[in-house]
Amino acid sequence: MNSKYLDLLAQKYDSEEKVATEIINLEAILDLPKGTEHFVSDLHGEYHAFQHVLRNGSGNVKVKIKDLFQHELNEDELNEFATLVYYPEEKLRMIKSSYNSEEQLHEWYIDVIERMLKLVSYASSKYTRSKLRKALPKQFVYIIEEMLYKTDEFKNKKGYYTKIVDQLISLGQADKLLIGLAYTTQRLVVDHLHVVGDIYDRGPDPHKIVDTLIGYHSVDIQWGNHDALWLGAFSGSKVCLANIIRICARYNNLDIIEDVYGINLRPLLNLAEKYYEDNKVFRPKIISNEKLTEQEQLQITKIHQAISIIQFKLECPIIKRRPSFDMEDRLLLDEVDYEKNEITLNGKTYKLENTCFSTVDPENPTELLEEEAQVIDKLLFSIQHSEKLARHMNFLMKKGSLYLKYNGNLLIHGCIPLDEDGEMEKMEVEGKEYAGRELLDVFERQLRYAFAHPEKTDDFATDMVWYLWTGEKSSLFGKREMTTFERYFIKEKETHKERKNPYYYLREDEEVCRKLLEEFDLDPDQGHIINGHTPVKEIDGEDPIKANGKMLVIDGGFSKAYQSTTGIAGYTLLFNSYGMQLAAHKLFNSKEEVLANGTDVLSVKRLVDEELERKKIRETNIGEELLQEIDTLNKLREHRYMD
């Protein structure tokens, strides 16, 4: 090892005793149980449902509360205490208003502070004191540590501990302490969070989810197709930008673009008002509790049409200049008979309905009007100069990847493209063929290059980001075609079908999954593939645990748009030192309902895998890093102190 590096390291460890102490500390940590990993997927802007799952640790908080207090509290009391841990500020207000006297409230504070300290102690039992200290509310660290580690076998400190609690209450600090301890518990029950894709689109609050993740103590993200779309728009892809605006218009979420990220949609609205009328197919999807005036609905309908036509026009030049994308059959604007208002697909002619081709020149259907080109240029400038969006997209790039190998498992939002025989599908990229892991690595390199060069708006990298959204061999899309055009304009549903990559039925086969794990240099006996992207239709009896437990699909439908077909509100996964558990969640109505009734949204937990021996940190990714640190410290010891 480079002696200059070791000399620099010696400035931190300037004595043999310090080196030895750190080696002892790290070696001891390696034998602690691994922390709990929490996996969520396909959040689709559903901030409140995500918040609840995050706060209750997919039921992990309730489990620890029951373990500790099942013989001390009844079911209603357990639920009330759990709700206090989930939503401490709101629950405290409710509880305090129910007491008639200061004396009764004082007694309640004494009981609940002791109970919360017990919970924190229990939840932190497999962590070092140093790690716990970092999780505690800073303003109360000294007091909490005194209370957590109290020993009073000789009765010398009884008055001391009693006085601490009494003073906390009398000085009005008890609420702040309880709130801090509640959030400490939430942090301790989950050591690391994995978000397996699709934070954005459909739901109303993806920005709030990203803000939450930015403040989270330990997280990684595997990009979903919708996340890649937003990254592509910020990276300079006009067609990705058109897609995100179209989706926001479709789901009545244009305020995300305009109000949250500060993108001025007035030029687009002016264009839409000039060229488009009402069109029932382009009316926004409205959730029952939302209210829009007729004028607001009409404006969104016009914007929806305007940006859709811009999108269809922008797609065609990419398809024509990238023959390796093999997407010539998607040049649909070129295939329309504008006089007869019909189109021929796969040898069959279909009548077009609800069309909005007022800006389409039949002689040159893919050419943007000068007004359309100006609008999309202005929108791109605005989106690339939004400070808030820049912060969010930079976070997604920093914490994100297309796939992740973590603690022996493969995390991937979409798929590894396969052919019907289960072989890795090949794709030509700049004259060379790639498949499997190599193909995904190429996709990621192109996305990162596009993000690093936002000034390039029509280069190969930005085209590849769009391909990730819609291409046949994209690991994020996983279908043979995206039939957006057909779903808007053709009545016959046979044209709407999007054929899935064979991966999605072959993943039921254990041997295929084992082969895929080997492709990523993972142990097929121990590893699992953890997938999102495709909602599991539990209502139809579909099982999220596939291939004898080798494949776990955790998109169960956080998005309200999917819940009528899935029948549930999402799957999440927990992986602790004892093994894996899959949790299914009931529909989440509101935080207010949880606070009022103490009801939780956890439906059932299912055992996926049980460890024969409790897994230790030594066997994890963090363990590998610690072992490297120990090796470096031993080299420092030999280099500096063993001469």
XYZ file of C-alpha atoms in Angstrom:
643
model
C 0.000 0.000 0.000
C 1.204 3.507 -0.848
C 3.337 4.693 2.058
C 2.228 8.324 1.525
C -1.383 7.285 2.058
C -0.405 5.432 5.233
C 1.495 8.481 6.453
C -1.635 10.602 5.942
C -3.710 8.034 7.815
C -1.205 8.155 10.665
C -2.174 11.788 11.276
C -5.555 10.504 12.461
C -4.180 7.463 14.284
C -1.017 8.938 15.744
C -0.276 6.164 18.225
C -0.271 2.377 18.173
C -2.919 2.382 20.903
C -5.325 4.389 18.723
C -4.812 2.001 15.808
C -5.332 -1.032 18.046
C -8.444 0.489 19.635
C -10.017 1.102 16.212
C -9.187 -2.438 15.034
C -10.756 -3.863 18.193
C -13.852 -1.702 17.680
C -14.309 -2.676 14.023
C -13.695 -6.382 14.666
C -16.338 -6.308 17.407
C -18.867 -4.541 15.137
C -18.441 -7.307 12.555
C -19.986 -9.763 15.021
C -23.119 -7.688 15.653
C -26.370 -8.823 13.952
C -26.981 -7.162 10.592
C -29.361 -4.217 10.605
C -32.869 -4.355 9.179
C -33.244 -3.474 5.501
C -36.575 -2.053 4.342
C -37.565 -2.355 0.665
C -40.276 -0.228 -0.959
C -41.159 0.229 -4.618
C -43.424 2.106 -7.034
C -44.356 4.925 -4.704
C -45.714 7.016 -7.603
C -46.065 10.240 -5.662
C -48.227 8.741 -2.877
C -46.461 10.619 -0.120
C -48.890 10.014 2.750
C -49.060 6.241 2.249
C -45.258 6.139 1.927
C -44.842 8.236 5.068
C -46.970 5.823 7.067
C -45.065 2.760 5.868
C -41.807 4.560 6.645
C -42.933 5.603 10.120
C -44.211 2.161 11.118
C -41.316 0.318 9.468
C -43.779 -1.946 7.627
C -45.094 -3.119 10.984
C -41.690 -3.470 12.598
C -42.425 -0.781 15.200
C -45.648 -2.519 16.264
C -43.833 -5.861 16.576
C -41.311 -4.387 19.005
C -44.036 -2.662 21.013
C -45.954 -5.934 21.342
C -42.802 -7.817 22.293
C -42.186 -5.381 25.134
C -45.636 -4.480 26.426
C -48.085 -7.248 25.464
C -48.471 -8.280 29.135
C -48.635 -4.694 30.352
C -51.003 -3.008 27.861
C -54.267 -4.100 26.267
C -54.847 -3.969 22.488
C -56.250 -0.430 22.487
C -53.364 0.831 24.622
C -50.822 -0.880 22.373
C -52.401 0.775 19.331
C -52.443 4.178 21.009
C -48.783 3.917 21.991
C -47.866 2.767 18.463
C -49.698 5.743 16.980
C -47.757 8.010 19.343
C -44.534 6.599 17.912
C -45.745 7.042 14.301
C -47.199 10.565 14.630
C -45.921 12.001 17.919
C -46.825 15.682 17.378
C -50.441 15.055 16.385
C -51.050 12.266 18.897
C -49.641 14.313 21.773
C -52.113 17.102 21.044
C -54.989 14.629 21.073
C -53.884 12.907 24.295
C -53.200 16.133 26.195
C -56.634 17.502 25.341
C -58.251 14.401 26.885
C -56.860 15.064 30.423
C -58.784 17.231 32.859
C -56.029 17.936 35.364
C -52.326 18.748 35.332
C -51.733 16.036 37.927
C -53.209 13.315 35.709
C -51.204 14.558 32.733
C -48.028 14.627 34.860
C -48.540 10.957 35.784
C -49.160 10.070 32.144
C -45.908 11.776 31.122
C -43.958 9.791 33.732
C -45.389 6.494 32.473
C -45.014 7.184 28.760
C -41.464 8.577 29.025
C -40.392 5.390 30.803
C -42.182 3.305 28.183
C -40.586 5.214 25.301
C -37.122 4.816 26.851
C -37.676 1.056 27.134
C -38.675 0.948 23.468
C -35.606 2.893 22.368
C -33.392 0.600 24.461
C -34.990 -2.492 22.914
C -34.866 -1.153 19.348
C -31.170 -0.256 19.763
C -30.088 -3.538 21.345
C -28.052 -4.654 18.321
C -26.318 -1.315 17.781
C -23.222 0.207 19.352
C -23.684 3.064 21.828
C -21.991 5.328 19.317
C -24.569 4.536 16.629
C -27.438 5.022 19.067
C -26.029 8.367 20.182
C -26.104 9.604 16.572
C -29.791 8.649 16.354
C -30.850 10.457 19.523
C -32.275 14.011 19.531
C -29.159 16.150 19.983
C -30.592 18.488 22.593
C -31.418 15.586 24.919
C -28.486 13.197 24.341
C -26.969 13.643 27.818
C -30.274 13.217 29.660
C -31.411 10.243 27.543
C -28.115 8.409 27.993
C -28.343 8.922 31.743
C -31.854 7.406 31.706
C -31.069 4.591 29.276
C -28.016 3.320 31.104
C -29.145 3.923 34.662
C -27.943 1.494 37.309
C -29.152 1.974 40.859
C -28.699 -1.273 42.720
C -27.661 0.653 45.841
C -30.641 3.115 45.635
C -28.238 6.056 45.618
C -29.633 7.616 42.432
C -33.389 7.135 42.762
C -34.012 10.780 43.571
C -31.643 11.823 40.769
C -33.581 9.949 38.072
C -36.954 11.058 39.459
C -35.826 14.690 39.452
C -34.712 14.495 35.804
C -38.172 13.382 34.668
C -39.998 15.834 36.933
C -37.913 18.738 35.677
C -38.426 17.737 32.042
C -42.178 17.898 32.612
C -42.255 21.071 34.705
C -39.992 22.947 32.283
C -42.254 22.035 29.346
C -39.682 19.804 27.620
C -41.533 16.470 27.864
C -43.265 16.836 24.489
C -39.996 17.596 22.707
C -38.347 14.628 24.413
C -41.152 12.223 23.425
C -41.181 13.493 19.851
C -37.414 13.011 19.634
C -37.603 9.504 21.097
C -40.408 8.565 18.692
C -38.322 9.575 15.678
C -35.302 7.817 17.159
C -37.366 4.614 17.345
C -38.446 4.989 13.720
C -34.813 5.383 12.737
C -33.605 2.427 14.799
C -36.107 -0.147 13.515
C -34.832 0.350 9.947
C -31.087 0.488 9.400
C -31.229 1.027 5.635
C -33.959 1.839 3.099
C -34.051 0.617 -0.512
C -36.388 2.379 -2.943
C -36.732 -0.014 -5.880
C -37.918 2.552 -8.379
C -40.680 4.878 -9.552
C -40.908 7.749 -7.120
C -42.441 9.961 -9.816
C -45.686 10.260 -11.832
C -49.359 9.491 -11.267
C -49.569 10.557 -7.605
C -49.555 14.171 -6.406
C -46.467 14.491 -4.187
C -43.269 12.905 -5.564
C -41.322 16.011 -4.523
C -42.302 15.466 -0.884
C -41.083 11.867 -1.105
C -37.720 13.022 -2.464
C -37.424 15.645 0.287
C -38.077 12.895 2.853
C -35.430 10.654 1.283
C -32.880 13.490 1.232
C -33.244 13.717 5.013
C -33.276 9.958 5.587
C -30.343 8.450 7.461
C -29.437 5.666 5.004
C -30.993 5.077 1.574
C -30.330 3.927 -1.972
C -32.532 4.132 -5.078
C -32.866 1.892 -8.095
C -34.250 4.081 -10.876
C -37.632 3.207 -12.269
C -38.804 4.039 -15.778
C -40.651 7.123 -14.494
C -37.587 8.321 -12.566
C -35.459 7.903 -15.698
C -38.020 9.978 -17.602
C -37.590 12.906 -15.192
C -33.807 12.492 -15.214
C -33.961 12.487 -19.020
C -35.990 15.696 -19.147
C -33.548 17.442 -16.808
C -30.657 16.075 -18.902
C -31.950 17.769 -22.062
C -34.309 15.255 -23.672
C -37.247 17.209 -25.102
C -39.252 14.059 -25.729
C -38.800 12.953 -22.095
C -39.947 16.428 -21.058
C -43.051 16.151 -23.237
C -43.826 12.787 -21.642
C -43.657 14.054 -18.060
C -45.931 16.999 -18.846
C -48.371 14.703 -20.663
C -48.511 12.307 -17.695
C -48.978 15.179 -15.251
C -51.841 16.503 -17.394
C -53.408 13.053 -17.623
C -53.400 12.586 -13.836
C -54.265 16.203 -12.981
C -50.819 16.885 -11.508
C -49.661 19.875 -13.539
C -49.182 21.785 -10.285
C -46.077 19.596 -9.722
C -44.588 21.133 -12.858
C -45.807 24.680 -12.301
C -46.150 25.288 -8.560
C -43.589 22.874 -7.100
C -40.795 23.182 -9.649
C -41.633 26.666 -10.928
C -41.981 25.796 -14.630
C -44.060 28.383 -16.511
C -46.743 26.546 -18.498
C -48.349 29.718 -19.888
C -46.690 29.408 -23.347
C -47.969 25.825 -23.612
C -51.459 26.893 -22.517
C -51.500 29.694 -25.093
C -50.577 27.207 -27.821
C -53.210 24.753 -26.576
C -55.927 27.428 -26.438
C -55.131 28.436 -30.025
C -55.247 24.992 -31.644
C -57.318 22.611 -29.510
C -60.897 22.122 -28.337
C -62.499 19.857 -25.739
C -61.780 16.137 -26.214
C -63.177 13.528 -23.846
C -60.213 11.143 -24.207
C -57.836 13.844 -22.967
C -59.879 14.897 -19.945
C -57.782 14.597 -16.735
C -58.300 11.633 -14.444
C -59.884 13.037 -11.302
C -59.825 11.256 -7.941
C -63.200 11.446 -6.215
C -62.220 14.027 -3.573
C -60.665 16.447 -6.077
C -62.621 19.373 -7.462
C -61.949 21.182 -10.728
C -64.059 23.804 -12.393
C -65.213 23.142 -15.938
C -62.790 25.804 -17.170
C -59.866 24.161 -15.344
C -60.740 20.771 -16.804
C -60.959 22.258 -20.287
C -57.572 23.976 -19.967
C -55.895 20.744 -18.832
C -57.634 18.838 -21.662
C -56.230 21.265 -24.229
C -52.724 21.166 -22.684
C -52.909 17.359 -22.658
C -53.620 17.298 -26.404
C -50.997 19.905 -27.281
C -48.165 18.182 -25.430
C -49.188 14.715 -26.673
C -48.917 15.798 -30.300
C -45.562 17.470 -29.583
C -44.414 14.202 -27.974
C -45.486 12.083 -30.964
C -43.683 14.460 -33.312
C -40.480 14.466 -31.249
C -40.323 10.661 -31.149
C -40.118 10.230 -34.913
C -36.727 11.871 -35.638
C -35.113 9.764 -32.898
C -36.530 6.560 -34.375
C -35.314 7.547 -37.850
C -31.780 8.479 -36.791
C -31.334 5.450 -34.508
C -31.992 2.322 -36.614
C -30.410 0.182 -33.869
C -33.451 1.026 -31.700
C -35.526 -1.063 -34.158
C -38.637 1.077 -33.607
C -39.697 1.899 -37.191
C -43.130 0.405 -36.516
C -43.752 3.288 -34.071
C -43.616 5.974 -36.763
C -47.367 6.224 -36.452
C -47.865 9.838 -37.533
C -46.338 8.823 -40.887
C -48.820 5.946 -41.175
C -52.019 7.945 -40.676
C -54.294 8.540 -43.677
C -55.345 12.073 -42.763
C -58.071 12.278 -45.440
C -59.814 9.083 -44.315
C -58.827 9.557 -40.651
C -57.592 5.960 -40.337
C -54.400 4.011 -39.814
C -53.161 0.573 -40.853
C -51.367 -1.482 -38.190
C -50.050 -4.997 -38.796
C -52.055 -5.252 -42.000
C -55.363 -4.167 -40.442
C -56.995 -0.770 -40.900
C -58.548 1.043 -37.958
C -60.732 4.133 -37.819
C -59.260 6.912 -35.667
C -61.419 8.594 -33.034
C -61.046 11.699 -30.852
C -58.163 12.921 -32.970
C -56.443 16.260 -32.395
C -54.226 16.697 -35.448
C -54.771 20.430 -35.935
C -51.016 21.156 -35.864
C -50.073 18.150 -38.016
C -49.127 18.781 -41.647
C -50.198 15.664 -43.626
C -47.334 16.302 -46.040
C -44.774 16.388 -43.223
C -46.567 15.057 -40.131
C -43.535 14.846 -37.810
C -42.409 18.444 -38.238
C -42.994 20.757 -35.293
C -44.701 24.066 -35.938
C -42.406 26.966 -35.175
C -44.694 27.766 -32.230
C -44.406 24.201 -30.901
C -40.614 24.270 -31.214
C -40.474 27.564 -29.313
C -42.740 26.228 -26.548
C -40.726 23.055 -25.976
C -37.465 25.062 -25.994
C -38.840 27.439 -23.355
C -40.051 24.535 -21.247
C -36.669 22.818 -21.465
C -34.865 26.014 -20.431
C -37.210 26.389 -17.449
C -36.891 22.811 -16.280
C -33.094 22.862 -16.496
C -33.002 26.083 -14.448
C -35.324 24.978 -11.650
C -33.243 24.982 -8.457
C -35.581 22.628 -6.627
C -35.698 20.145 -9.492
C -31.913 20.336 -9.794
C -31.590 19.431 -6.102
C -33.969 16.497 -6.479
C -32.447 15.169 -9.710
C -28.905 15.450 -8.334
C -30.005 13.425 -5.319
C -31.514 10.759 -7.575
C -28.242 10.528 -9.477
C -26.104 10.441 -6.335
C -28.125 7.747 -4.573
C -29.391 5.940 -7.651
C -28.431 3.231 -10.104
C -30.148 0.923 -12.589
C -29.491 -2.075 -10.373
C -27.799 -2.793 -7.072
C -26.088 -5.814 -5.580
C -26.634 -5.550 -1.839
C -26.073 -8.184 0.829
C -26.271 -10.978 -1.707
C -29.478 -9.803 -3.407
C -30.103 -8.169 -6.779
C -32.338 -5.096 -6.664
C -33.769 -3.990 -10.000
C -36.906 -2.058 -10.840
C -37.767 -3.587 -14.190
C -36.174 -6.619 -15.820
C -33.133 -8.194 -17.382
C -34.326 -8.481 -21.017
C -34.670 -12.130 -22.098
C -35.779 -13.930 -25.223
C -38.390 -16.698 -25.256
C -35.706 -19.316 -24.558
C -34.520 -17.542 -21.429
C -31.302 -16.263 -23.017
C -30.156 -12.691 -22.456
C -31.478 -10.478 -25.248
C -28.806 -8.684 -27.243
C -28.927 -5.075 -28.332
C -26.569 -3.253 -30.648
C -25.213 -0.043 -29.135
C -22.846 2.033 -31.265
C -21.832 -0.959 -33.361
C -21.341 -3.467 -30.538
C -23.757 -6.024 -29.091
C -24.486 -6.148 -25.363
C -26.727 -8.344 -23.201
C -27.509 -9.000 -19.546
C -25.463 -7.122 -16.993
C -23.274 -5.510 -19.668
C -26.338 -4.049 -21.400
C -27.609 -2.543 -18.141
C -24.173 -1.071 -17.504
C -24.279 0.556 -20.970
C -27.728 2.003 -20.259
C -26.507 3.482 -16.989
C -23.355 4.946 -18.526
C -25.439 6.679 -21.195
C -27.878 8.076 -18.638
C -25.052 9.410 -16.496
C -23.352 10.938 -19.540
C -26.584 12.664 -20.584
C -27.038 14.025 -17.065
C -23.458 15.327 -17.002
C -23.972 17.120 -20.364
C -27.389 18.809 -20.208
C -26.410 21.180 -23.012
C -26.574 18.273 -25.505
C -30.229 17.814 -26.364
C -30.219 15.552 -29.433
C -27.184 13.339 -28.928
C -27.005 9.568 -28.577
C -27.068 9.663 -24.765
C -30.331 11.627 -24.506
C -31.868 9.370 -27.178
C -30.846 6.356 -25.090
C -32.523 7.799 -21.996
C -35.759 8.039 -23.991
C -35.183 4.457 -25.181
C -34.983 3.393 -21.533
C -38.513 4.773 -21.153
C -40.042 3.140 -24.207
C -37.653 0.779 -26.022
C -38.242 -2.928 -26.559
C -34.970 -4.031 -24.982
C -34.955 -1.494 -22.181
C -34.515 -2.992 -18.736
C -36.879 -0.346 -17.348
C -39.735 -0.614 -19.854
C -39.798 -4.388 -20.344
C -42.414 -4.418 -23.119
C -42.369 -4.756 -26.890
C -44.119 -1.459 -27.571
C -45.726 1.486 -25.787
C -49.223 1.939 -27.238
C -49.975 5.472 -26.028
C -51.070 6.599 -29.508
C -53.415 3.630 -29.911
C -55.014 4.101 -26.497
C -55.828 7.703 -27.305
C -57.132 7.304 -30.840
C -58.213 3.699 -31.580
C -61.295 2.142 -30.056
C -60.308 -1.499 -30.603
C -58.591 -2.705 -27.431
C -56.571 -5.312 -29.327
C -54.314 -2.435 -30.387
C -53.831 -1.252 -26.795
C -52.076 -4.382 -25.598
C -48.416 -3.978 -24.637
C -46.632 -7.317 -24.894
C -44.290 -7.944 -21.975
C -40.731 -9.151 -22.272
C -40.494 -12.944 -21.688
C -38.683 -12.124 -18.440
C -42.064 -11.519 -16.831
C -43.256 -15.103 -17.231
C -39.829 -16.732 -17.132
C -39.165 -15.201 -13.699
C -41.559 -17.802 -12.305
C -38.866 -20.394 -13.119
C -36.304 -20.939 -10.367
C -33.566 -22.007 -12.789
C -33.960 -18.796 -14.792
C -33.667 -16.732 -11.609
C -30.603 -18.657 -10.499
C -29.030 -18.015 -13.900
C -29.763 -14.287 -13.614
C -28.195 -14.140 -10.154
C -25.070 -15.804 -11.531
C -25.003 -13.210 -14.352
C -24.498 -10.590 -11.647
C -21.927 -12.679 -9.731
C -24.328 -13.464 -6.885
C -24.761 -16.776 -5.075
C -27.917 -18.413 -6.496
C -28.327 -20.512 -3.330
C -28.471 -17.476 -1.040
C -29.542 -14.598 -3.263
C -32.895 -13.195 -4.360
C -34.025 -10.887 -7.144
C -36.137 -8.031 -5.775
C -38.360 -6.445 -8.421
C -40.832 -3.616 -8.736
C -42.503 -2.156 -11.841
C -45.382 -4.589 -12.422
C -48.335 -4.448 -10.008
C -49.073 -7.801 -8.386
C -52.749 -8.580 -8.877
C -53.346 -10.205 -5.522
C -57.076 -9.740 -6.106
C -56.736 -12.353 -8.882
C -54.619 -14.673 -6.748
C -51.183 -13.667 -8.081
C -48.331 -14.466 -5.701
C -45.554 -11.890 -5.181
C -43.178 -14.677 -4.103
C -42.052 -16.497 -7.222
C -39.537 -19.120 -8.328
C -39.448 -20.897 -4.975
C -38.608 -17.633 -3.224
C -35.831 -16.551 -5.586
C -37.954 -13.743 -7.075
C -39.814 -11.194 -4.930
C -42.094 -8.637 -6.594
C -42.886 -5.776 -4.250
C -45.031 -3.496 -6.432
C -48.436 -4.186 -4.978
C -50.014 -0.855 -5.788
C -49.062 2.218 -3.731
C -50.519 4.166 -6.656
C -54.247 4.791 -6.316
C -54.479 4.360 -10.096
C -53.614 0.654 -9.676
C -55.497 -0.282 -6.535
C -58.717 -1.335 -8.240
C -56.776 -4.038 -10.099
C -54.340 -5.055 -7.327
C -56.790 -5.054 -4.431
C -54.115 -3.862 -1.974
C -51.994 -0.763 -1.341
C -48.500 -2.103 -1.829
C -46.023 -4.734 -0.768
C -42.917 -3.977 1.209
C -40.082 -6.246 2.277
C -38.071 -6.507 5.489
C -34.731 -8.283 5.718
C -33.232 -8.539 9.201
C -30.658 -10.851 10.746
C -33.275 -13.619 11.077
C -34.412 -13.601 7.446
C -36.913 -11.989 5.063
C -40.573 -11.108 5.522
C -42.976 -9.747 2.922
C -45.651 -7.357 4.162
C -48.909 -6.644 2.327
C -50.669 -3.384 3.086
C -54.334 -2.485 3.187
C -55.554 0.642 1.449
C -54.323 3.740 3.269
C -57.098 6.280 3.705
C -55.589 9.023 5.831
C -53.297 9.843 8.719
C -56.340 11.224 10.530
C -57.994 7.803 10.491
C -54.888 6.190 11.987
C -54.758 8.850 14.706
C -58.438 8.597 15.557
C -58.838 4.814 15.511
C -55.341 3.458 16.052
C -55.810 1.299 12.960
C -52.788 0.275 10.970
C -52.493 -0.551 7.273
C -50.456 -3.726 7.649
C -52.437 -6.689 6.398
C -50.232 -9.729 6.752
C -46.581 -10.697 6.920
C -45.295 -13.749 5.086
C -41.998 -15.450 5.735
C -39.849 -15.556 2.615
C -36.607 -16.918 3.983
C -35.419 -17.845 7.432
C -31.725 -17.769 8.249
C -30.388 -20.982 9.748
C -27.868 -18.858 11.613
C -28.446 -15.227 12.482
C -26.745 -13.104 9.828
C -23.980 -10.824 11.089
C -22.557 -7.561 9.782
C -19.470 -9.545 8.711
C -21.598 -11.093 5.915
C -22.902 -7.810 4.500
C -21.730 -5.058 2.152
C -20.919 -2.910 5.185
C -18.943 -5.839 6.607
C -16.826 -5.934 3.441
C -16.033 -2.242 3.872
C -15.127 -2.722 7.540
C -12.843 -5.638 6.694
C -11.032 -3.416 4.184
C -10.640 -0.737 6.870
C -9.226 -3.321 9.280
C -6.791 -4.511 6.632
C -5.655 -0.917 6.033
C -5.220 -0.294 9.763
C -3.166 -3.461 10.126
C -0.943 -2.267 7.277
C -0.593 1.086 9.036
C 0.352 -0.673 12.258
C 3.027 -2.708 10.457
C 4.270 0.305 8.485
C 4.447 2.793 11.353
C 4.586 0.987 14.661
C 6.125 -2.453 14.126
C 9.626 -1.503 12.913
